[in-house]
mmCIF file of C-alpha atoms and ligand atoms in Angstrom:
data_model
loop_
_atom_site.group_PDB
_atom_site.id
_atom_site.type_symbol
_atom_site.label_atom_id
_atom_site.label_comp_id
_atom_site.label_asym_id
_atom_site.label_seq_id
_atom_site.Cartn_x
_atom_site.Cartn_y
_atom_site.Cartn_z
ATOM 1 C CA MET P 1 7.942 -17.926 -12.824
ATOM 2 C CA LYS P 2 7.378 -14.825 -10.744
ATOM 3 C CA LYS P 3 4.815 -12.253 -11.944
ATOM 4 C CA ILE P 4 4.406 -9.230 -9.748
ATOM 5 C CA GLY P 5 1.185 -7.194 -9.394
ATOM 6 C CA ILE P 6 1.974 -3.545 -8.553
ATOM 7 C CA ILE P 7 -0.984 -1.489 -7.408
ATOM 8 C CA GLY P 8 -1.171 2.239 -6.851
ATOM 9 C CA ALA P 9 -4.514 3.850 -5.940
ATOM 10 C CA MET P 10 -3.794 7.006 -7.932
ATOM 11 C CA GLU P 11 -2.051 7.729 -11.202
ATOM 12 C CA ILE P 12 0.618 9.769 -9.469
ATOM 13 C CA GLU P 13 1.552 6.637 -7.556
ATOM 14 C CA VAL P 14 2.143 4.502 -10.627
ATOM 15 C CA GLU P 15 2.948 6.963 -13.483
ATOM 16 C CA THR P 16 6.770 6.732 -13.096
ATOM 17 C CA LEU P 17 6.700 2.922 -12.955
ATOM 18 C CA LYS P 18 4.418 2.822 -16.042
ATOM 19 C CA SER P 19 6.745 5.136 -17.956
ATOM 20 C CA HIS P 20 9.711 2.743 -17.256
ATOM 21 C CA MET P 21 7.949 -0.512 -18.221
ATOM 22 C CA GLN P 22 7.838 -2.364 -21.530
ATOM 23 C CA ILE P 23 4.140 -2.740 -22.156
ATOM 24 C CA LYS P 24 3.064 -5.956 -23.943
ATOM 25 C CA ASN P 25 -0.651 -5.897 -23.306
ATOM 26 C CA THR P 26 -3.305 -3.557 -21.972
ATOM 27 C CA ILE P 27 -6.468 -4.977 -20.512
ATOM 28 C CA THR P 28 -9.346 -2.968 -18.988
ATOM 29 C CA LYS P 29 -11.504 -4.735 -16.404
ATOM 30 C CA ALA P 30 -13.793 -3.245 -13.733
ATOM 31 C CA SER P 31 -12.931 0.157 -15.167
ATOM 32 C CA MET P 32 -9.234 -0.422 -14.217
ATOM 33 C CA THR P 33 -6.469 -0.546 -16.852
ATOM 34 C CA PHE P 34 -4.021 -3.299 -16.240
ATOM 35 C CA LEU P 35 -0.660 -2.918 -18.045
ATOM 36 C CA GLU P 36 1.039 -6.262 -18.608
ATOM 37 C CA GLY P 37 4.782 -6.352 -19.482
ATOM 38 C CA THR P 38 8.221 -6.133 -17.967
ATOM 39 C CA LEU P 39 9.950 -3.691 -15.635
ATOM 40 C CA ASN P 40 13.756 -4.065 -15.345
ATOM 41 C CA GLY P 41 13.274 -7.480 -17.063
ATOM 42 C CA VAL P 42 10.804 -8.721 -14.492
ATOM 43 C CA ASP P 43 7.220 -9.735 -15.435
ATOM 44 C CA VAL P 44 4.844 -7.220 -13.927
ATOM 45 C CA ILE P 45 1.231 -6.020 -14.052
ATOM 46 C CA ILE P 46 0.921 -2.365 -13.145
ATOM 47 C CA VAL P 47 -2.508 -0.953 -12.340
ATOM 48 C CA ARG P 48 -4.210 2.120 -10.840
ATOM 49 C CA SER P 49 -6.936 0.658 -8.624
ATOM 50 C CA GLY P 50 -8.664 3.885 -7.777
ATOM 51 C CA ILE P 51 -9.147 5.088 -4.216
ATOM 52 C CA GLY P 52 -10.603 3.150 -1.285
ATOM 53 C CA LYS P 53 -11.137 -0.338 -0.003
ATOM 54 C CA VAL P 54 -13.640 -1.588 -2.552
ATOM 55 C CA ASN P 55 -11.517 -0.612 -5.559
ATOM 56 C CA ALA P 56 -8.466 -2.171 -3.810
ATOM 57 C CA GLY P 57 -10.174 -5.539 -3.175
ATOM 58 C CA ILE P 58 -11.554 -5.807 -6.667
ATOM 59 C CA CYS P 59 -8.215 -4.956 -8.173
ATOM 60 C CA VAL P 60 -6.458 -7.719 -6.175
ATOM 61 C CA GLN P 61 -8.936 -10.343 -7.247
ATOM 62 C CA ILE P 62 -8.462 -9.474 -10.897
ATOM 63 C CA LEU P 63 -4.714 -9.665 -10.544
ATOM 64 C CA VAL P 64 -5.054 -13.095 -9.009
ATOM 65 C CA ASP P 65 -7.729 -14.536 -11.372
ATOM 66 C CA LEU P 66 -6.735 -13.006 -14.654
ATOM 67 C CA PHE P 67 -3.014 -12.533 -14.397
ATOM 68 C CA GLU P 68 -2.121 -15.179 -11.775
ATOM 69 C CA VAL P 69 0.341 -12.941 -10.071
ATOM 70 C CA THR P 70 2.867 -14.560 -7.607
ATOM 71 C CA HIS P 71 3.354 -11.392 -5.526
ATOM 72 C CA ILE P 72 1.487 -8.185 -4.857
ATOM 73 C CA ILE P 73 3.051 -4.813 -3.992
ATOM 74 C CA ASN P 74 1.157 -1.727 -3.104
ATOM 75 C CA THR P 75 3.047 1.512 -3.618
ATOM 76 C CA GLY P 76 1.772 4.985 -2.568
ATOM 77 C CA VAL P 77 1.530 7.665 0.006
ATOM 78 C CA ALA P 78 0.185 7.845 3.559
ATOM 79 C CA GLY P 79 -0.394 10.130 6.452
ATOM 80 C CA SER P 80 1.997 9.652 9.427
ATOM 81 C CA LEU P 81 0.561 8.619 12.813
ATOM 82 C CA ASN P 82 3.894 8.669 14.616
ATOM 83 C CA ALA P 83 5.795 11.755 15.488
ATOM 84 C CA ALA P 84 9.102 10.134 14.665
ATOM 85 C CA ILE P 85 7.969 9.467 11.077
ATOM 86 C CA ASP P 86 8.271 12.590 8.904
ATOM 87 C CA ILE P 87 7.133 13.641 5.458
ATOM 88 C CA GLY P 88 9.174 11.797 2.812
ATOM 89 C CA ASP P 89 10.021 8.844 5.120
ATOM 90 C CA ILE P 90 9.023 5.358 4.068
ATOM 91 C CA VAL P 91 6.928 2.774 5.892
ATOM 92 C CA LEU P 92 6.966 -0.957 5.065
ATOM 93 C CA SER P 93 4.005 -2.893 6.443
ATOM 94 C CA THR P 94 4.619 -5.633 8.889
ATOM 95 C CA ASP P 95 0.852 -5.949 9.026
ATOM 96 C CA THR P 96 -2.249 -3.933 8.086
ATOM 97 C CA LEU P 97 -5.739 -3.586 9.422
ATOM 98 C CA TYR P 98 -8.944 -1.620 9.012
ATOM 99 C CA HIS P 99 -9.207 1.295 11.459
ATOM 100 C CA ASP P 100 -12.821 1.878 10.407
ATOM 101 C CA VAL P 101 -14.349 -1.581 11.006
ATOM 102 C CA ASP P 102 -16.498 -1.818 14.136
ATOM 103 C CA ALA P 103 -18.184 -5.096 15.141
ATOM 104 C CA THR P 104 -17.608 -4.425 18.871
ATOM 105 C CA GLY P 105 -21.306 -5.099 19.386
ATOM 106 C CA PHE P 106 -20.521 -8.755 18.665
ATOM 107 C CA GLY P 107 -17.476 -8.744 20.946
ATOM 108 C CA TYR P 108 -14.810 -8.250 18.275
ATOM 109 C CA PRO P 109 -12.018 -5.711 18.810
ATOM 110 C CA ILE P 110 -12.197 -2.522 16.682
ATOM 111 C CA GLY P 111 -10.811 -3.261 13.276
ATOM 112 C CA GLU P 112 -11.627 -6.988 13.130
ATOM 113 C CA VAL P 113 -13.947 -8.233 10.393
ATOM 114 C CA PRO P 114 -16.281 -10.799 11.978
ATOM 115 C CA GLN P 115 -15.711 -14.501 11.256
ATOM 116 C CA LEU P 116 -12.444 -13.903 9.393
ATOM 117 C CA GLY P 117 -10.237 -15.321 12.157
ATOM 118 C CA THR P 118 -7.655 -12.466 12.079
ATOM 119 C CA LEU P 119 -7.530 -8.793 13.163
ATOM 120 C CA SER P 120 -4.639 -7.917 10.853
ATOM 121 C CA PHE P 121 -2.990 -9.193 7.694
ATOM 122 C CA ALA P 122 0.716 -10.024 7.980
ATOM 123 C CA ALA P 123 2.958 -9.020 5.075
ATOM 124 C CA ASP P 124 5.481 -11.452 3.629
ATOM 125 C CA PRO P 125 8.737 -11.267 5.670
ATOM 126 C CA GLN P 126 10.918 -11.856 2.570
ATOM 127 C CA MET P 127 9.201 -9.084 0.681
ATOM 128 C CA ILE P 128 9.690 -6.747 3.652
ATOM 129 C CA ALA P 129 13.377 -7.644 3.871
ATOM 130 C CA VAL P 130 13.933 -7.135 0.130
ATOM 131 C CA ALA P 131 12.058 -3.775 0.233
ATOM 132 C CA LYS P 132 14.186 -2.614 3.182
ATOM 133 C CA GLU P 133 17.404 -3.497 1.291
ATOM 134 C CA SER P 134 16.278 -1.737 -1.857
ATOM 135 C CA CYS P 135 15.236 1.338 0.101
ATOM 136 C CA GLU P 136 18.641 1.620 1.705
ATOM 137 C CA LYS P 137 20.191 1.237 -1.676
ATOM 138 C CA VAL P 138 18.113 3.632 -3.808
ATOM 139 C CA ASN P 139 16.978 6.124 -1.116
ATOM 140 C CA PRO P 140 20.033 6.130 1.274
ATOM 141 C CA ASP P 141 19.005 9.491 2.700
ATOM 142 C CA ILE P 142 15.439 8.497 3.503
ATOM 143 C CA LYS P 143 14.460 6.857 6.753
ATOM 144 C CA VAL P 144 12.655 3.560 6.443
ATOM 145 C CA PHE P 145 10.343 2.166 9.159
ATOM 146 C CA GLU P 146 8.676 -1.200 9.497
ATOM 147 C CA GLY P 147 5.355 -1.572 11.318
ATOM 148 C CA ARG P 148 1.614 -1.576 11.259
ATOM 149 C CA ILE P 149 -0.280 0.370 8.575
ATOM 150 C CA VAL P 150 -3.999 1.129 9.102
ATOM 151 C CA SER P 151 -6.539 1.814 6.375
ATOM 152 C CA GLY P 152 -10.044 3.225 6.102
ATOM 153 C CA ASP P 153 -12.285 4.918 3.717
ATOM 154 C CA GLN P 154 -11.219 8.235 5.169
ATOM 155 C CA PHE P 155 -8.672 10.917 4.395
ATOM 156 C CA VAL P 156 -7.538 11.673 7.908
ATOM 157 C CA SER P 157 -7.094 15.398 8.331
ATOM 158 C CA ASP P 158 -8.765 15.980 11.742
ATOM 159 C CA PRO P 159 -6.464 15.668 14.787
ATOM 160 C CA LYS P 160 -9.411 14.185 16.744
ATOM 161 C CA VAL P 161 -9.798 11.394 14.169
ATOM 162 C CA LYS P 162 -6.067 10.839 14.310
ATOM 163 C CA GLU P 163 -6.252 10.586 18.103
ATOM 164 C CA THR P 164 -9.172 8.109 17.995
ATOM 165 C CA ILE P 165 -7.273 5.869 15.528
ATOM 166 C CA LEU P 166 -4.232 5.981 17.801
ATOM 167 C CA SER P 167 -6.395 5.220 20.893
ATOM 168 C CA HIS P 168 -7.327 1.966 19.244
ATOM 169 C CA PHE P 169 -4.020 1.192 17.499
ATOM 170 C CA SER P 170 -1.232 2.979 19.386
ATOM 171 C CA ASP P 171 1.359 1.091 17.312
ATOM 172 C CA ALA P 172 0.032 2.260 13.929
ATOM 173 C CA LEU P 173 2.759 4.018 11.940
ATOM 174 C CA CYS P 174 0.666 5.554 9.168
ATOM 175 C CA THR P 175 -2.810 5.657 7.658
ATOM 176 C CA GLU P 176 -4.080 5.386 4.107
ATOM 177 C CA MET P 177 -7.119 4.123 2.229
ATOM 178 C CA GLU P 178 -6.251 0.790 0.487
ATOM 179 C CA GLY P 179 -3.416 -1.127 2.111
ATOM 180 C CA ALA P 180 -5.621 -3.343 4.431
ATOM 181 C CA ALA P 181 -8.023 -4.152 1.615
ATOM 182 C CA ILE P 182 -5.133 -5.116 -0.748
ATOM 183 C CA SER P 183 -3.706 -7.210 2.072
ATOM 184 C CA HIS P 184 -7.010 -8.772 2.839
ATOM 185 C CA GLY P 185 -7.534 -9.776 -0.831
ATOM 186 C CA ALA P 186 -4.023 -11.128 -1.150
ATOM 187 C CA TRP P 187 -4.379 -13.005 2.226
ATOM 188 C CA LEU P 188 -7.631 -14.679 1.089
ATOM 189 C CA ASN P 189 -5.836 -15.853 -2.043
ATOM 190 C CA HIS P 190 -2.600 -16.919 -0.304
ATOM 191 C CA VAL P 191 -0.540 -14.490 -2.380
ATOM 192 C CA PRO P 192 2.473 -12.890 -0.658
ATOM 193 C CA PHE P 193 2.293 -9.113 -0.354
ATOM 194 C CA VAL P 194 3.758 -5.939 1.126
ATOM 195 C CA ILE P 195 2.387 -2.438 1.459
ATOM 196 C CA ILE P 196 4.956 0.381 0.858
ATOM 197 C CA ARG P 197 3.998 3.913 1.664
ATOM 198 C CA ALA P 198 5.915 7.163 1.686
ATOM 199 C CA ILE P 199 4.663 9.888 4.004
ATOM 200 C CA SER P 200 2.897 12.844 2.324
ATOM 201 C CA ASP P 201 1.371 14.460 5.443
ATOM 202 C CA LYS P 202 0.813 14.145 9.173
ATOM 203 C CA ALA P 203 -2.850 13.123 9.023
ATOM 204 C CA ASP P 204 -3.858 16.219 11.044
ATOM 205 C CA ASP P 205 -5.015 19.776 10.333
ATOM 206 C CA SER P 206 -1.861 20.430 8.218
ATOM 207 C CA ALA P 207 -2.715 17.521 5.896
ATOM 208 C CA HIS P 208 -4.729 19.611 3.452
ATOM 209 C CA MET P 209 -1.671 21.876 2.865
ATOM 210 C CA ASP P 210 1.014 19.239 3.048
ATOM 211 C CA TYR P 211 -0.620 16.549 0.914
ATOM 212 C CA PRO P 212 -0.690 18.411 -2.401
ATOM 213 C CA ALA P 213 2.785 19.844 -1.721
ATOM 214 C CA PHE P 214 4.544 16.522 -0.980
ATOM 215 C CA GLU P 215 2.397 13.898 -2.741
ATOM 216 C CA LYS P 216 4.471 13.669 -5.925
ATOM 217 C CA ALA P 217 7.875 13.471 -4.205
ATOM 218 C CA ALA P 218 6.595 10.939 -1.704
ATOM 219 C CA ALA P 219 4.914 8.761 -4.370
ATOM 220 C CA ASP P 220 8.210 8.720 -6.253
ATOM 221 C CA HIS P 221 10.228 7.608 -3.191
ATOM 222 C CA SER P 222 8.012 4.564 -2.870
ATOM 223 C CA ALA P 223 7.937 3.790 -6.620
ATOM 224 C CA LYS P 224 11.728 4.022 -6.880
ATOM 225 C CA LEU P 225 12.250 1.376 -4.291
ATOM 226 C CA VAL P 226 9.586 -0.894 -5.892
ATOM 227 C CA GLU P 227 11.365 -0.655 -9.177
ATOM 228 C CA ASP P 228 14.562 -1.902 -7.553
ATOM 229 C CA MET P 229 13.121 -4.536 -5.233
ATOM 230 C CA ILE P 230 11.164 -6.530 -7.878
ATOM 231 C CA GLN P 231 14.542 -7.824 -9.250
ATOM 232 C CA ASN P 232 15.345 -9.427 -5.933
ATOM 233 C CA LEU P 233 12.083 -11.251 -5.133
HETATM 234 N N1 LIG A 301 -3.024 9.143 2.124
HETATM 235 C C1 LIG A 301 -2.090 10.130 2.305
HETATM 236 N N2 LIG A 301 -2.328 10.905 3.388
HETATM 237 C C2 LIG A 301 -3.488 10.337 3.898
HETATM 238 C C3 LIG A 301 -4.260 10.696 5.034
HETATM 239 N N3 LIG A 301 -3.924 11.704 5.790
HETATM 240 N N4 LIG A 301 -5.356 9.897 5.270
HETATM 241 C C4 LIG A 301 -5.719 8.917 4.500
HETATM 242 N N5 LIG A 301 -5.021 8.528 3.439
HETATM 243 C C5 LIG A 301 -3.902 9.249 3.083
#
Protein backbone atom coordinates (compact mmCIF):
# COMPACT_ATOMS: atom_id res chain seq x y z
CA MET A 1 0.00 0.00 0.00
CA LYS A 2 1.34 3.39 -0.92
CA LYS A 3 2.08 5.89 1.84
CA ILE A 4 3.41 9.25 0.74
CA GLY A 5 5.69 11.46 2.78
CA ILE A 6 5.17 15.13 1.92
CA ILE A 7 7.83 17.54 3.18
CA GLY A 8 7.80 21.32 3.18
CA ALA A 9 10.60 23.22 4.84
CA MET A 10 8.34 26.02 6.06
CA GLU A 11 4.80 26.15 7.38
CA ILE A 12 3.67 28.29 4.44
CA GLU A 13 4.67 25.41 2.14
CA VAL A 14 2.50 22.79 3.88
CA GLU A 15 -0.31 24.74 5.61
CA THR A 16 -2.84 24.36 2.78
CA LEU A 17 -2.17 20.62 2.46
CA LYS A 18 -2.48 20.19 6.23
CA SER A 19 -5.80 22.03 6.27
CA HIS A 20 -7.16 19.65 3.60
CA MET A 21 -6.07 16.38 5.23
CA GLN A 22 -7.89 14.06 7.61
CA ILE A 23 -5.51 13.78 10.53
CA LYS A 24 -5.43 10.42 12.36
CA ASN A 25 -2.27 10.80 14.38
CA THR A 26 0.23 13.47 15.35
CA ILE A 27 3.76 12.48 16.29
CA THR A 28 6.60 14.81 17.23
CA LYS A 29 10.14 13.62 16.67
CA ALA A 30 13.37 15.62 16.33
CA SER A 31 11.27 18.73 17.03
CA MET A 32 9.26 18.06 13.85
CA THR A 33 5.52 17.41 13.92
CA PHE A 34 4.46 14.58 11.62
CA LEU A 35 0.76 14.53 10.70
CA GLU A 36 -0.40 11.05 9.72
CA GLY A 37 -3.70 10.61 7.88
CA THR A 38 -5.27 10.85 4.45
CA LEU A 39 -5.38 13.49 1.77
CA ASN A 40 -7.91 12.94 -1.03
CA GLY A 41 -8.24 9.37 0.29
CA VAL A 42 -4.50 8.66 0.00
CA ASP A 43 -2.36 7.73 3.02
CA VAL A 44 0.06 10.57 3.68
CA ILE A 45 2.42 11.95 6.27
CA ILE A 46 2.78 15.72 6.07
CA VAL A 47 5.63 17.43 7.88
CA ARG A 48 7.41 20.76 8.12
CA SER A 49 11.07 19.82 8.24
CA GLY A 50 12.49 23.23 9.03
CA ILE A 51 14.98 24.96 6.80
CA GLY A 52 18.26 23.60 5.47
CA LYS A 53 20.02 20.38 4.64
CA VAL A 54 20.37 18.87 8.12
CA ASN A 55 16.68 19.28 8.94
CA ALA A 56 15.79 17.84 5.56
CA GLY A 57 17.97 14.75 5.94
CA ILE A 58 16.76 13.99 9.46
CA CYS A 59 13.16 14.41 8.36
CA VAL A 60 13.55 11.90 5.53
CA GLN A 61 15.07 9.28 7.80
CA ILE A 62 12.17 9.58 10.24
CA LEU A 63 9.67 9.25 7.39
CA VAL A 64 11.43 6.07 6.29
CA ASP A 65 12.05 4.48 9.70
CA LEU A 66 8.94 5.41 11.64
CA PHE A 67 6.31 5.71 8.93
CA GLU A 68 7.71 3.41 6.22
CA VAL A 69 6.72 5.78 3.43
CA THR A 70 6.73 4.41 -0.12
CA HIS A 71 7.28 7.78 -1.85
CA ILE A 72 8.66 11.18 -0.85
CA ILE A 73 7.56 14.51 -2.32
CA ASN A 74 9.12 17.84 -1.43
CA THR A 75 6.91 20.85 -2.08
CA GLY A 76 8.01 24.46 -1.78
CA VAL A 77 9.51 27.54 -3.32
CA ALA A 78 12.83 28.31 -4.98
CA GLY A 79 14.87 31.04 -6.61
CA SER A 80 15.09 30.88 -10.41
CA LEU A 81 18.52 30.44 -12.00
CA ASN A 82 17.25 30.54 -15.58
CA ALA A 83 16.00 33.69 -17.31
CA ALA A 84 13.23 31.69 -19.02
CA ILE A 85 11.79 30.59 -15.67
CA ASP A 86 9.71 33.29 -14.04
CA ILE A 87 8.13 33.91 -10.65
CA GLY A 88 5.14 31.57 -10.24
CA ASP A 89 6.45 28.94 -12.69
CA ILE A 90 7.00 25.40 -11.47
CA VAL A 91 10.14 23.27 -11.63
CA LEU A 92 10.07 19.46 -11.30
CA SER A 93 13.43 17.93 -10.45
CA THR A 94 15.00 15.53 -12.88
CA ASP A 95 17.93 15.49 -10.47
CA THR A 96 19.28 17.47 -7.55
CA LEU A 97 22.73 18.24 -6.19
CA TYR A 98 24.51 20.36 -3.59
CA HIS A 99 25.92 23.60 -5.00
CA ASP A 100 27.84 24.22 -1.76
CA VAL A 101 29.82 20.99 -1.41
CA ASP A 102 33.50 21.33 -2.28
CA ALA A 103 35.90 18.38 -2.16
CA THR A 104 37.81 19.55 -5.22
CA GLY A 105 40.99 19.16 -3.16
CA PHE A 106 40.46 15.40 -3.43
CA GLY A 107 39.71 15.57 -7.14
CA TYR A 108 35.92 15.52 -6.91
CA PRO A 109 33.85 17.91 -8.99
CA ILE A 110 32.14 20.77 -7.12
CA GLY A 111 28.93 19.42 -5.61
CA GLU A 112 29.99 15.79 -5.19
CA VAL A 113 30.07 14.29 -1.71
CA PRO A 114 33.22 12.15 -1.49
CA GLN A 115 32.86 8.37 -1.61
CA LEU A 116 29.13 8.45 -2.37
CA GLY A 117 29.51 7.39 -6.00
CA THR A 118 27.20 10.01 -7.47
CA LEU A 119 27.23 13.76 -8.09
CA SER A 120 23.47 14.12 -8.27
CA PHE A 121 20.34 12.31 -7.14
CA ALA A 122 17.91 11.31 -9.89
CA ALA A 123 14.21 11.76 -9.18
CA ASP A 124 11.75 8.99 -10.00
CA PRO A 125 10.66 9.24 -13.67
CA GLN A 126 7.10 8.08 -12.93
CA MET A 127 6.69 10.67 -10.17
CA ILE A 128 7.96 13.39 -12.52
CA ALA A 129 5.49 12.32 -15.21
CA VAL A 130 2.56 12.22 -12.78
CA ALA A 131 3.52 15.63 -11.36
CA LYS A 132 3.67 17.11 -14.86
CA GLU A 133 0.25 15.75 -15.73
CA SER A 134 -1.25 17.13 -12.52
CA CYS A 135 0.37 20.50 -13.04
CA GLU A 136 -1.11 20.82 -16.52
CA LYS A 137 -4.50 19.84 -15.06
CA VAL A 138 -4.65 22.02 -11.92
CA ASN A 139 -2.38 24.90 -12.97
CA PRO A 140 -3.08 25.13 -16.74
CA ASP A 141 -1.85 28.74 -16.92
CA ILE A 142 1.42 28.04 -15.15
CA LYS A 143 4.54 27.00 -17.02
CA VAL A 144 6.16 23.79 -15.81
CA PHE A 145 9.83 22.95 -16.35
CA GLU A 146 11.77 19.74 -15.73
CA GLY A 147 15.44 19.85 -14.87
CA ARG A 148 18.19 20.09 -12.32
CA ILE A 149 17.57 21.72 -8.95
CA VAL A 150 20.53 22.74 -6.79
CA SER A 151 20.52 23.16 -3.02
CA GLY A 152 22.73 24.72 -0.39
CA ASP A 153 22.57 26.20 3.07
CA GLN A 154 22.28 29.63 1.49
CA PHE A 155 19.47 31.99 0.55
CA VAL A 156 20.84 33.19 -2.76
CA SER A 157 20.27 36.92 -3.13
CA ASP A 158 23.62 38.11 -4.47
CA PRO A 159 24.04 38.12 -8.27
CA LYS A 160 27.70 37.12 -7.83
CA VAL A 161 26.72 34.01 -5.88
CA LYS A 162 24.12 33.18 -8.52
CA GLU A 163 26.78 33.58 -11.21
CA THR A 164 29.18 31.30 -9.34
CA ILE A 165 26.53 28.60 -8.97
CA LEU A 166 25.75 28.85 -12.69
CA SER A 167 29.45 28.73 -13.58
CA HIS A 168 29.56 25.28 -11.96
CA PHE A 169 26.08 24.09 -12.95
CA SER A 170 24.98 25.93 -16.08
CA ASP A 171 21.98 23.62 -16.46
CA ALA A 172 20.55 24.33 -12.98
CA LEU A 173 17.00 25.66 -13.19
CA CYS A 174 16.51 26.86 -9.63
CA THR A 175 18.07 26.94 -6.19
CA GLU A 176 16.70 26.23 -2.73
CA MET A 177 17.87 24.86 0.61
CA GLU A 178 16.56 21.29 1.07
CA GLY A 179 15.86 19.45 -2.17
CA ALA A 180 19.25 17.75 -2.58
CA ALA A 181 19.33 16.66 1.06
CA ILE A 182 15.82 15.21 0.80
CA SER A 183 16.85 13.47 -2.41
CA HIS A 184 20.08 12.23 -0.84
CA GLY A 185 18.18 10.73 2.12
CA ALA A 186 15.58 9.12 -0.12
CA TRP A 187 18.31 7.80 -2.45
CA LEU A 188 20.21 6.19 0.44
CA ASN A 189 16.99 4.45 1.47
CA HIS A 190 15.90 3.47 -2.07
CA VAL A 191 12.65 5.43 -1.76
CA PRO A 192 11.37 7.10 -4.97
CA PHE A 193 11.13 10.89 -4.75
CA VAL A 194 10.56 14.11 -6.62
CA ILE A 195 11.27 17.72 -5.68
CA ILE A 196 8.61 20.23 -6.74
CA ARG A 197 9.32 23.93 -6.45
CA ALA A 198 7.46 27.05 -7.52
CA ILE A 199 9.54 30.13 -8.19
CA SER A 200 9.28 32.90 -5.59
CA ASP A 201 12.24 35.06 -6.73
CA LYS A 202 15.15 35.31 -9.15
CA ALA A 203 17.95 34.51 -6.66
CA ASP A 204 19.51 37.94 -7.22
CA ASP A 205 19.39 41.40 -5.67
CA SER A 206 15.61 41.56 -6.17
CA ALA A 207 15.12 38.39 -4.09
CA HIS A 208 14.69 40.22 -0.76
CA MET A 209 11.75 42.15 -2.21
CA ASP A 210 10.23 39.42 -4.38
CA TYR A 211 10.45 36.55 -1.92
CA PRO A 212 8.02 37.93 0.70
CA ALA A 213 5.70 39.23 -2.02
CA PHE A 214 5.41 35.97 -3.97
CA GLU A 215 6.19 33.25 -1.40
CA LYS A 216 2.59 32.38 -0.49
CA ALA A 217 1.23 32.25 -4.05
CA ALA A 218 4.23 30.20 -5.22
CA ALA A 219 3.97 27.78 -2.29
CA ASP A 220 0.30 27.24 -3.10
CA HIS A 221 1.00 26.52 -6.78
CA SER A 222 3.26 23.68 -5.77
CA ALA A 223 0.98 22.35 -3.01
CA LYS A 224 -2.04 22.33 -5.34
CA LEU A 225 -0.32 20.05 -7.79
CA VAL A 226 0.94 17.76 -5.00
CA GLU A 227 -2.62 17.35 -3.73
CA ASP A 228 -3.72 16.18 -7.15
CA MET A 229 -0.72 14.01 -8.09
CA ILE A 230 -0.77 11.77 -4.99
CA GLN A 231 -3.93 10.11 -6.30
CA ASN A 232 -2.13 8.95 -9.42
CA LEU A 233 1.06 7.48 -7.97
N1 LIG B 1 14.06 29.58 -1.72
C1 LIG B 1 13.36 30.50 -2.38
N2 LIG B 1 14.17 31.41 -2.94
C2 LIG B 1 15.42 31.05 -2.62
C3 LIG B 1 16.70 31.60 -2.89
N3 LIG B 1 16.83 32.70 -3.61
N4 LIG B 1 17.78 30.95 -2.40
C4 LIG B 1 17.64 29.84 -1.67
N5 LIG B 1 16.48 29.29 -1.37
C5 LIG B 1 15.36 29.88 -1.84
